[in-house]
Amino acid sequence: NPVVSSPGNGGARWIDINLSTQSLTAYEGNTPVFNTLVSTGSTFPTPVGTYHIQYKVQSQRMTGPGYDLPNVPWVMYFTNRGHAIHGAYWHNNFGHPMSHGCVNMRPSEAQWLYNFTPNGATVVVHL
């Protein structure tokens, strides 16, 4: 599933996450410029709603009940409860819910999205 990107129209950059199809689309204005499969929350669902990128971290350790993951790449937090879009090097099951509520992406695609997306960008999560 290669990175699919096309020229945008110069509008605001934002992210659409479809929980039903386990897909993420990045937009510039109304123009989709990138689309890929992701893995969202399974046991702990990814929350539906409209959010904004609060802050970004190139790499960090993530821990929680049953996991301790060093060097999680290209992290972009969109809630104040720890939900983020980030690279996932520990599985290759994109298109299926796998996470503890975050949005998992292939690391190369997460890097592209991290560089494309400014702080404050809108993130829409829906069924």
GROMACS .gro file of N, CA and C in nm:
model
  381
    1ASN      N    1   0.085  -0.119   0.000
    1ASN     CA    2   0.000   0.000   0.000
    1ASN      C    3   0.089   0.124   0.000
    2PRO      N    4   0.127   0.174  -0.117
    2PRO     CA    5   0.221   0.286  -0.124
    2PRO      C    6   0.159   0.417  -0.079
    3VAL      N    7   0.245   0.509  -0.042
    3VAL     CA    8   0.200   0.644  -0.010
    3VAL      C    9   0.141   0.704  -0.137
    4VAL      N   10   0.018   0.750  -0.126
    4VAL     CA   11  -0.047   0.815  -0.240
    4VAL      C   12  -0.059   0.962  -0.206
    5SER      N   13   0.009   1.045  -0.281
    5SER     CA   14  -0.005   1.188  -0.258
    5SER      C   15  -0.014   1.259  -0.391
    6SER      N   16  -0.086   1.370  -0.389
    6SER     CA   17  -0.103   1.449  -0.509
    6SER      C   18  -0.099   1.596  -0.469
    7PRO      N   19  -0.078   1.685  -0.564
    7PRO     CA   20  -0.071   1.827  -0.529
    7PRO      C   21  -0.202   1.877  -0.469
    8GLY      N   22  -0.192   1.955  -0.366
    8GLY     CA   23  -0.310   2.014  -0.303
    8GLY      C   24  -0.348   2.145  -0.368
    9ASN      N   25  -0.449   2.210  -0.314
    9ASN     CA   26  -0.496   2.336  -0.371
    9ASN      C   27  -0.457   2.456  -0.285
   10GLY      N   28  -0.370   2.433  -0.186
   10GLY     CA   29  -0.324   2.544  -0.103
   10GLY      C   30  -0.416   2.580   0.011
   11GLY      N   31  -0.525   2.504   0.031
   11GLY     CA   32  -0.616   2.532   0.142
   11GLY      C   33  -0.561   2.479   0.273
   12ALA      N   34  -0.641   2.494   0.379
   12ALA     CA   35  -0.600   2.446   0.511
   12ALA      C   36  -0.578   2.295   0.508
   13ARG      N   37  -0.475   2.251   0.578
   13ARG     CA   38  -0.444   2.109   0.586
   13ARG      C   39  -0.519   2.048   0.703
   14TRP      N   40  -0.587   1.934   0.679
   14TRP     CA   41  -0.663   1.867   0.783
   14TRP      C   42  -0.667   1.718   0.756
   15ILE      N   43  -0.710   1.642   0.858
   15ILE     CA   44  -0.705   1.496   0.854
   15ILE      C   45  -0.843   1.439   0.882
   16ASP      N   46  -0.885   1.343   0.798
   16ASP     CA   47  -1.011   1.271   0.816
   16ASP      C   48  -0.977   1.125   0.849
   17ILE      N   49  -1.033   1.075   0.961
   17ILE     CA   50  -1.011   0.936   1.002
   17ILE      C   51  -1.146   0.866   1.003
   18ASN      N   52  -1.160   0.763   0.919
   18ASN     CA   53  -1.284   0.687   0.906
   18ASN      C   54  -1.267   0.555   0.983
   19LEU      N   55  -1.337   0.543   1.096
   19LEU     CA   56  -1.324   0.423   1.179
   19LEU      C   57  -1.385   0.301   1.111
   20SER      N   58  -1.489   0.320   1.029
   20SER     CA   59  -1.555   0.207   0.963
   20SER      C   60  -1.464   0.141   0.860
   21THR      N   61  -1.390   0.222   0.786
   21THR     CA   62  -1.302   0.168   0.682
   21THR      C   63  -1.157   0.158   0.728
   22GLN      N   64  -1.128   0.202   0.852
   22GLN     CA   65  -0.992   0.203   0.906
   22GLN      C   66  -0.898   0.274   0.807
   23SER      N   67  -0.940   0.393   0.766
   23SER     CA   68  -0.860   0.468   0.670
   23SER      C   69  -0.841   0.612   0.717
   24LEU      N   70  -0.735   0.671   0.669
   24LEU     CA   71  -0.701   0.810   0.698
   24LEU      C   72  -0.679   0.881   0.566
   25THR      N   73  -0.738   1.000   0.553
   25THR     CA   74  -0.718   1.083   0.435
   25THR      C   75  -0.673   1.220   0.481
   26ALA      N   76  -0.564   1.268   0.422
   26ALA     CA   77  -0.517   1.404   0.449
   26ALA      C   78  -0.566   1.494   0.336
   27TYR      N   79  -0.611   1.612   0.373
   27TYR     CA   80  -0.665   1.708   0.278
   27TYR      C   81  -0.589   1.838   0.282
   28GLU      N   82  -0.587   1.905   0.168
   28GLU     CA   83  -0.547   2.045   0.159
   28GLU      C   84  -0.670   2.116   0.104
   29GLY      N   85  -0.740   2.188   0.192
   29GLY     CA   86  -0.870   2.243   0.155
   29GLY      C   87  -0.966   2.127   0.132
   30ASN      N   88  -1.030   2.124   0.015
   30ASN     CA   89  -1.121   2.014  -0.019
   30ASN      C   90  -1.055   1.905  -0.101
   31THR      N   91  -0.924   1.917  -0.125
   31THR     CA   92  -0.854   1.823  -0.211
   31THR      C   93  -0.785   1.714  -0.130
   32PRO      N   94  -0.823   1.586  -0.149
   32PRO     CA   95  -0.750   1.479  -0.081
   32PRO      C   96  -0.611   1.465  -0.144
   33VAL      N   97  -0.508   1.464  -0.060
   33VAL     CA   98  -0.371   1.456  -0.110
   33VAL      C   99  -0.299   1.329  -0.065
   34PHE      N  100  -0.361   1.252   0.025
   34PHE     CA  101  -0.297   1.133   0.080
   34PHE      C  102  -0.405   1.044   0.140
   35ASN      N  103  -0.395   0.913   0.117
   35ASN     CA  104  -0.491   0.819   0.175
   35ASN      C  105  -0.419   0.689   0.206
   36THR      N  106  -0.451   0.630   0.322
   36THR     CA  107  -0.389   0.504   0.360
   36THR      C  108  -0.476   0.430   0.460
   37LEU      N  109  -0.449   0.302   0.477
   37LEU     CA  110  -0.513   0.225   0.583
   37LEU      C  111  -0.440   0.249   0.714
   38VAL      N  112  -0.515   0.250   0.824
   38VAL     CA  113  -0.461   0.270   0.958
   38VAL      C  114  -0.520   0.164   1.050
   39SER      N  115  -0.474   0.162   1.173
   39SER     CA  116  -0.534   0.078   1.277
   39SER      C  117  -0.573   0.169   1.393
   40THR      N  118  -0.701   0.172   1.425
   40THR     CA  119  -0.750   0.254   1.535
   40THR      C  120  -0.778   0.165   1.656
   41GLY      N  121  -0.846   0.220   1.756
   41GLY     CA  122  -0.866   0.151   1.882
   41GLY      C  123  -0.951   0.026   1.870
   42SER      N  124  -0.909  -0.078   1.943
   42SER     CA  125  -0.988  -0.200   1.950
   42SER      C  126  -1.055  -0.210   2.087
   43THR      N  127  -0.981  -0.249   2.190
   43THR     CA  128  -1.038  -0.258   2.325
   43THR      C  129  -1.080  -0.120   2.376
   44PHE      N  130  -0.996  -0.021   2.352
   44PHE     CA  131  -1.025   0.118   2.390
   44PHE      C  132  -1.047   0.195   2.261
   45PRO      N  133  -1.172   0.233   2.229
   45PRO     CA  134  -1.199   0.293   2.098
   45PRO      C  135  -1.136   0.431   2.080
   46THR      N  136  -1.102   0.460   1.957
   46THR     CA  137  -1.059   0.594   1.919
   46THR      C  138  -1.183   0.683   1.926
   47PRO      N  139  -1.177   0.796   1.997
   47PRO     CA  140  -1.298   0.876   2.018
   47PRO      C  141  -1.343   0.951   1.892
   48VAL      N  142  -1.474   0.943   1.865
   48VAL     CA  143  -1.534   1.015   1.754
   48VAL      C  144  -1.546   1.163   1.791
   49GLY      N  145  -1.519   1.250   1.695
   49GLY     CA  146  -1.534   1.393   1.719
   49GLY      C  147  -1.441   1.474   1.631
   50THR      N  148  -1.443   1.605   1.652
   50THR     CA  149  -1.355   1.697   1.581
   50THR      C  150  -1.253   1.751   1.679
   51TYR      N  151  -1.127   1.736   1.645
   51TYR     CA  152  -1.016   1.772   1.733
   51TYR      C  153  -0.916   1.857   1.656
   52HIS      N  154  -0.808   1.893   1.724
   52HIS     CA  155  -0.697   1.965   1.660
   52HIS      C  156  -0.566   1.906   1.709
   53ILE      N  157  -0.465   1.908   1.623
   53ILE     CA  158  -0.332   1.862   1.664
   53ILE      C  159  -0.283   1.955   1.774
   54GLN      N  160  -0.260   1.900   1.892
   54GLN     CA  161  -0.219   1.980   2.008
   54GLN      C  162  -0.068   1.997   2.015
   55TYR      N  163   0.004   1.888   1.993
   55TYR     CA  164   0.150   1.898   1.985
   55TYR      C  165   0.205   1.773   1.917
   56LYS      N  166   0.328   1.785   1.871
   56LYS     CA  167   0.394   1.682   1.792
   56LYS      C  168   0.527   1.645   1.857
   57VAL      N  169   0.562   1.515   1.852
   57VAL     CA  170   0.688   1.465   1.907
   57VAL      C  171   0.747   1.368   1.804
   58GLN      N  172   0.873   1.389   1.766
   58GLN     CA  173   0.932   1.302   1.663
   58GLN      C  174   0.944   1.157   1.708
   59SER      N  175   0.974   1.135   1.836
   59SER     CA  176   0.988   0.999   1.887
   59SER      C  177   0.974   1.000   2.038
   60GLN      N  178   0.904   0.900   2.093
   60GLN     CA  179   0.891   0.893   2.238
   60GLN      C  180   0.853   0.752   2.281
   61ARG      N  181   0.879   0.722   2.407
   61ARG     CA  182   0.837   0.596   2.467
   61ARG      C  183   0.690   0.608   2.506
   62MET      N  184   0.613   0.502   2.478
   62MET     CA  185   0.473   0.496   2.518
   62MET      C  186   0.453   0.374   2.606
   63THR      N  187   0.387   0.394   2.720
   63THR     CA  188   0.360   0.284   2.812
   63THR      C  189   0.215   0.289   2.854
   64GLY      N  190   0.164   0.174   2.892
   64GLY     CA  191   0.028   0.163   2.941
   64GLY      C  192   0.002   0.020   2.984
   65PRO      N  193  -0.124  -0.012   3.016
   65PRO     CA  194  -0.156  -0.149   3.058
   65PRO      C  195  -0.121  -0.250   2.949
   66GLY      N  196  -0.019  -0.331   2.974
   66GLY     CA  197   0.016  -0.437   2.880
   66GLY      C  198   0.108  -0.397   2.766
   67TYR      N  199   0.162  -0.276   2.767
   67TYR     CA  200   0.257  -0.239   2.661
   67TYR      C  201   0.360  -0.140   2.712
   68ASP      N  202   0.479  -0.149   2.653
   68ASP     CA  203   0.590  -0.058   2.681
   68ASP      C  204   0.669  -0.049   2.552
   69LEU      N  205   0.649   0.057   2.478
   69LEU     CA  206   0.704   0.070   2.343
   69LEU      C  207   0.803   0.186   2.336
   70PRO      N  208   0.932   0.155   2.318
   70PRO     CA  209   1.031   0.262   2.304
   70PRO      C  210   1.029   0.321   2.163
   71ASN      N  211   1.068   0.445   2.152
   71ASN     CA  212   1.093   0.509   2.022
   71ASN      C  213   0.974   0.502   1.926
   72VAL      N  214   0.855   0.531   1.976
   72VAL     CA  215   0.737   0.539   1.888
   72VAL      C  216   0.755   0.664   1.801
   73PRO      N  217   0.754   0.647   1.667
   73PRO     CA  218   0.788   0.760   1.580
   73PRO      C  219   0.669   0.845   1.536
   74TRP      N  220   0.698   0.972   1.509
   74TRP     CA  221   0.609   1.065   1.439
   74TRP      C  222   0.474   1.077   1.509
   75VAL      N  223   0.476   1.122   1.635
   75VAL     CA  224   0.358   1.126   1.721
   75VAL      C  225   0.291   1.264   1.712
   76MET      N  226   0.160   1.264   1.687
   76MET     CA  227   0.082   1.388   1.684
   76MET      C  228  -0.040   1.369   1.773
   77TYR      N  229  -0.042   1.437   1.888
   77TYR     CA  230  -0.153   1.425   1.983
   77TYR      C  231  -0.270   1.511   1.938
   78PHE      N  232  -0.392   1.452   1.944
   78PHE     CA  233  -0.511   1.528   1.905
   78PHE      C  234  -0.617   1.533   2.015
   79THR      N  235  -0.594   1.468   2.131
   79THR     CA  236  -0.683   1.489   2.246
   79THR      C  237  -0.596   1.515   2.368
   80ASN      N  238  -0.660   1.562   2.476
   80ASN     CA  239  -0.586   1.581   2.601
   80ASN      C  240  -0.590   1.455   2.686
   81ARG      N  241  -0.637   1.344   2.628
   81ARG     CA  242  -0.644   1.216   2.698
   81ARG      C  243  -0.543   1.117   2.640
   82GLY      N  244  -0.447   1.166   2.562
   82GLY     CA  245  -0.339   1.080   2.513
   82GLY      C  246  -0.362   1.015   2.379
   83HIS      N  247  -0.468   1.051   2.308
   83HIS     CA  248  -0.491   0.994   2.175
   83HIS      C  249  -0.402   1.065   2.074
   84ALA      N  250  -0.335   0.984   1.991
   84ALA     CA  251  -0.240   1.039   1.895
   84ALA      C  252  -0.245   0.959   1.765
   85ILE      N  253  -0.198   1.023   1.660
   85ILE     CA  254  -0.166   0.956   1.534
   85ILE      C  255  -0.015   0.932   1.540
   86HIS      N  256   0.030   0.810   1.513
   86HIS     CA  257   0.174   0.784   1.520
   86HIS      C  258   0.212   0.661   1.438
   87GLY      N  259   0.341   0.649   1.411
   87GLY     CA  260   0.393   0.531   1.345
   87GLY      C  261   0.386   0.411   1.437
   88ALA      N  262   0.368   0.293   1.377
   88ALA     CA  263   0.364   0.167   1.454
   88ALA      C  264   0.456   0.067   1.385
   89TYR      N  265   0.567   0.036   1.450
   89TYR     CA  266   0.664  -0.059   1.394
   89TYR      C  267   0.640  -0.202   1.443
   90TRP      N  268   0.545  -0.222   1.536
   90TRP     CA  269   0.527  -0.351   1.602
   90TRP      C  270   0.419  -0.437   1.538
   91HIS      N  271   0.351  -0.389   1.436
   91HIS     CA  272   0.257  -0.475   1.363
   91HIS      C  273   0.245  -0.425   1.220
   92ASN      N  274   0.189  -0.510   1.134
   92ASN     CA  275   0.166  -0.474   0.995
   92ASN      C  276   0.024  -0.517   0.957
   93ASN      N  277  -0.070  -0.488   1.045
   93ASN     CA  278  -0.208  -0.531   1.029
   93ASN      C  279  -0.299  -0.410   1.005
   94PHE      N  280  -0.250  -0.315   0.926
   94PHE     CA  281  -0.325  -0.192   0.901
   94PHE      C  282  -0.453  -0.225   0.824
   95GLY      N  283  -0.559  -0.152   0.858
   95GLY     CA  284  -0.691  -0.182   0.804
   95GLY      C  285  -0.778  -0.254   0.905
   96HIS      N  286  -0.720  -0.289   1.022
   96HIS     CA  287  -0.792  -0.358   1.128
   96HIS      C  288  -0.765  -0.288   1.261
   97PRO      N  289  -0.867  -0.274   1.347
   97PRO     CA  290  -0.844  -0.212   1.479
   97PRO      C  291  -0.741  -0.292   1.558
   98MET      N  292  -0.640  -0.223   1.611
   98MET     CA  293  -0.530  -0.289   1.682
   98MET      C  294  -0.483  -0.211   1.805
   99SER      N  295  -0.519  -0.084   1.817
   99SER     CA  296  -0.450   0.003   1.913
   99SER      C  297  -0.527   0.015   2.045
  100HIS      N  298  -0.468   0.089   2.136
  100HIS     CA  299  -0.532   0.123   2.264
  100HIS      C  300  -0.606   0.257   2.254
  101GLY      N  301  -0.642   0.297   2.133
  101GLY     CA  302  -0.716   0.422   2.112
  101GLY      C  303  -0.647   0.518   2.018
  102CYS      N  304  -0.517   0.497   1.997
  102CYS     CA  305  -0.444   0.582   1.903
  102CYS      C  306  -0.472   0.539   1.760
  103VAL      N  307  -0.417   0.615   1.665
  103VAL     CA  308  -0.428   0.584   1.523
  103VAL      C  309  -0.290   0.540   1.477
  104ASN      N  310  -0.274   0.409   1.452
  104ASN     CA  311  -0.146   0.352   1.408
  104ASN      C  312  -0.132   0.364   1.258
  105MET      N  313  -0.011   0.402   1.213
  105MET     CA  314   0.022   0.411   1.071
  105MET      C  315   0.156   0.344   1.045
  106ARG      N  316   0.182   0.307   0.920
  106ARG     CA  317   0.316   0.265   0.883
  106ARG      C  318   0.411   0.381   0.913
  107PRO      N  319   0.530   0.353   0.968
  107PRO     CA  320   0.620   0.463   1.005
  107PRO      C  321   0.652   0.559   0.890
  108SER      N  322   0.674   0.509   0.769
  108SER     CA  323   0.706   0.599   0.657
  108SER      C  324   0.589   0.692   0.625
  109GLU      N  325   0.467   0.641   0.636
  109GLU     CA  326   0.349   0.722   0.610
  109GLU      C  327   0.325   0.820   0.724
  110ALA      N  328   0.352   0.776   0.848
  110ALA     CA  329   0.338   0.865   0.963
  110ALA      C  330   0.436   0.982   0.952
  111GLN      N  331   0.557   0.955   0.900
  111GLN     CA  332   0.655   1.062   0.882
  111GLN      C  333   0.605   1.163   0.779
  112TRP      N  334   0.550   1.114   0.668
  112TRP     CA  335   0.496   1.204   0.566
  112TRP      C  336   0.387   1.292   0.627
  113LEU      N  337   0.295   1.230   0.701
  113LEU     CA  338   0.183   1.304   0.759
  113LEU      C  339   0.231   1.404   0.863
  114TYR      N  340   0.329   1.364   0.944
  114TYR     CA  341   0.388   1.451   1.047
  114TYR      C  342   0.445   1.578   0.983
  115ASN      N  343   0.516   1.561   0.873
  115ASN     CA  344   0.576   1.676   0.804
  115ASN      C  345   0.471   1.761   0.733
  116PHE      N  346   0.363   1.700   0.689
  116PHE     CA  347   0.256   1.770   0.616
  116PHE      C  348   0.166   1.851   0.710
  117THR      N  349   0.147   1.803   0.833
  117THR     CA  350   0.043   1.854   0.922
  117THR      C  351   0.096   1.956   1.021
  118PRO      N  352   0.043   2.078   1.021
  118PRO     CA  353   0.087   2.177   1.120
  118PRO      C  354   0.018   2.157   1.255
  119ASN      N  355   0.080   2.206   1.360
  119ASN     CA  356   0.011   2.213   1.489
  119ASN      C  357  -0.118   2.291   1.471
  120GLY      N  358  -0.223   2.248   1.538
  120GLY     CA  359  -0.352   2.315   1.528
  120GLY      C  360  -0.441   2.264   1.417
  121ALA      N  361  -0.388   2.179   1.328
  121ALA     CA  362  -0.468   2.126   1.218
  121ALA      C  363  -0.587   2.048   1.271
  122THR      N  364  -0.698   2.055   1.200
  122THR     CA  365  -0.819   1.983   1.238
  122THR      C  366  -0.805   1.835   1.210
  123VAL      N  367  -0.856   1.754   1.303
  123VAL     CA  368  -0.863   1.608   1.288
  123VAL      C  369  -1.009   1.569   1.311
  124VAL      N  370  -1.072   1.510   1.210
  124VAL     CA  371  -1.211   1.466   1.220
  124VAL      C  372  -1.211   1.313   1.227
  125VAL      N  373  -1.266   1.259   1.336
  125VAL     CA  374  -1.277   1.114   1.355
  125VAL      C  375  -1.425   1.078   1.350
  126HIS      N  376  -1.461   0.985   1.262
  126HIS     CA  377  -1.603   0.949   1.245
  126HIS      C  378  -1.617   0.801   1.211
  127LEU      N  379  -1.741   0.752   1.226
  127LEU     CA  380  -1.771   0.613   1.192
  127LEU      C  381  -1.789   0.598   1.043
   0.00000   0.00000   0.00000
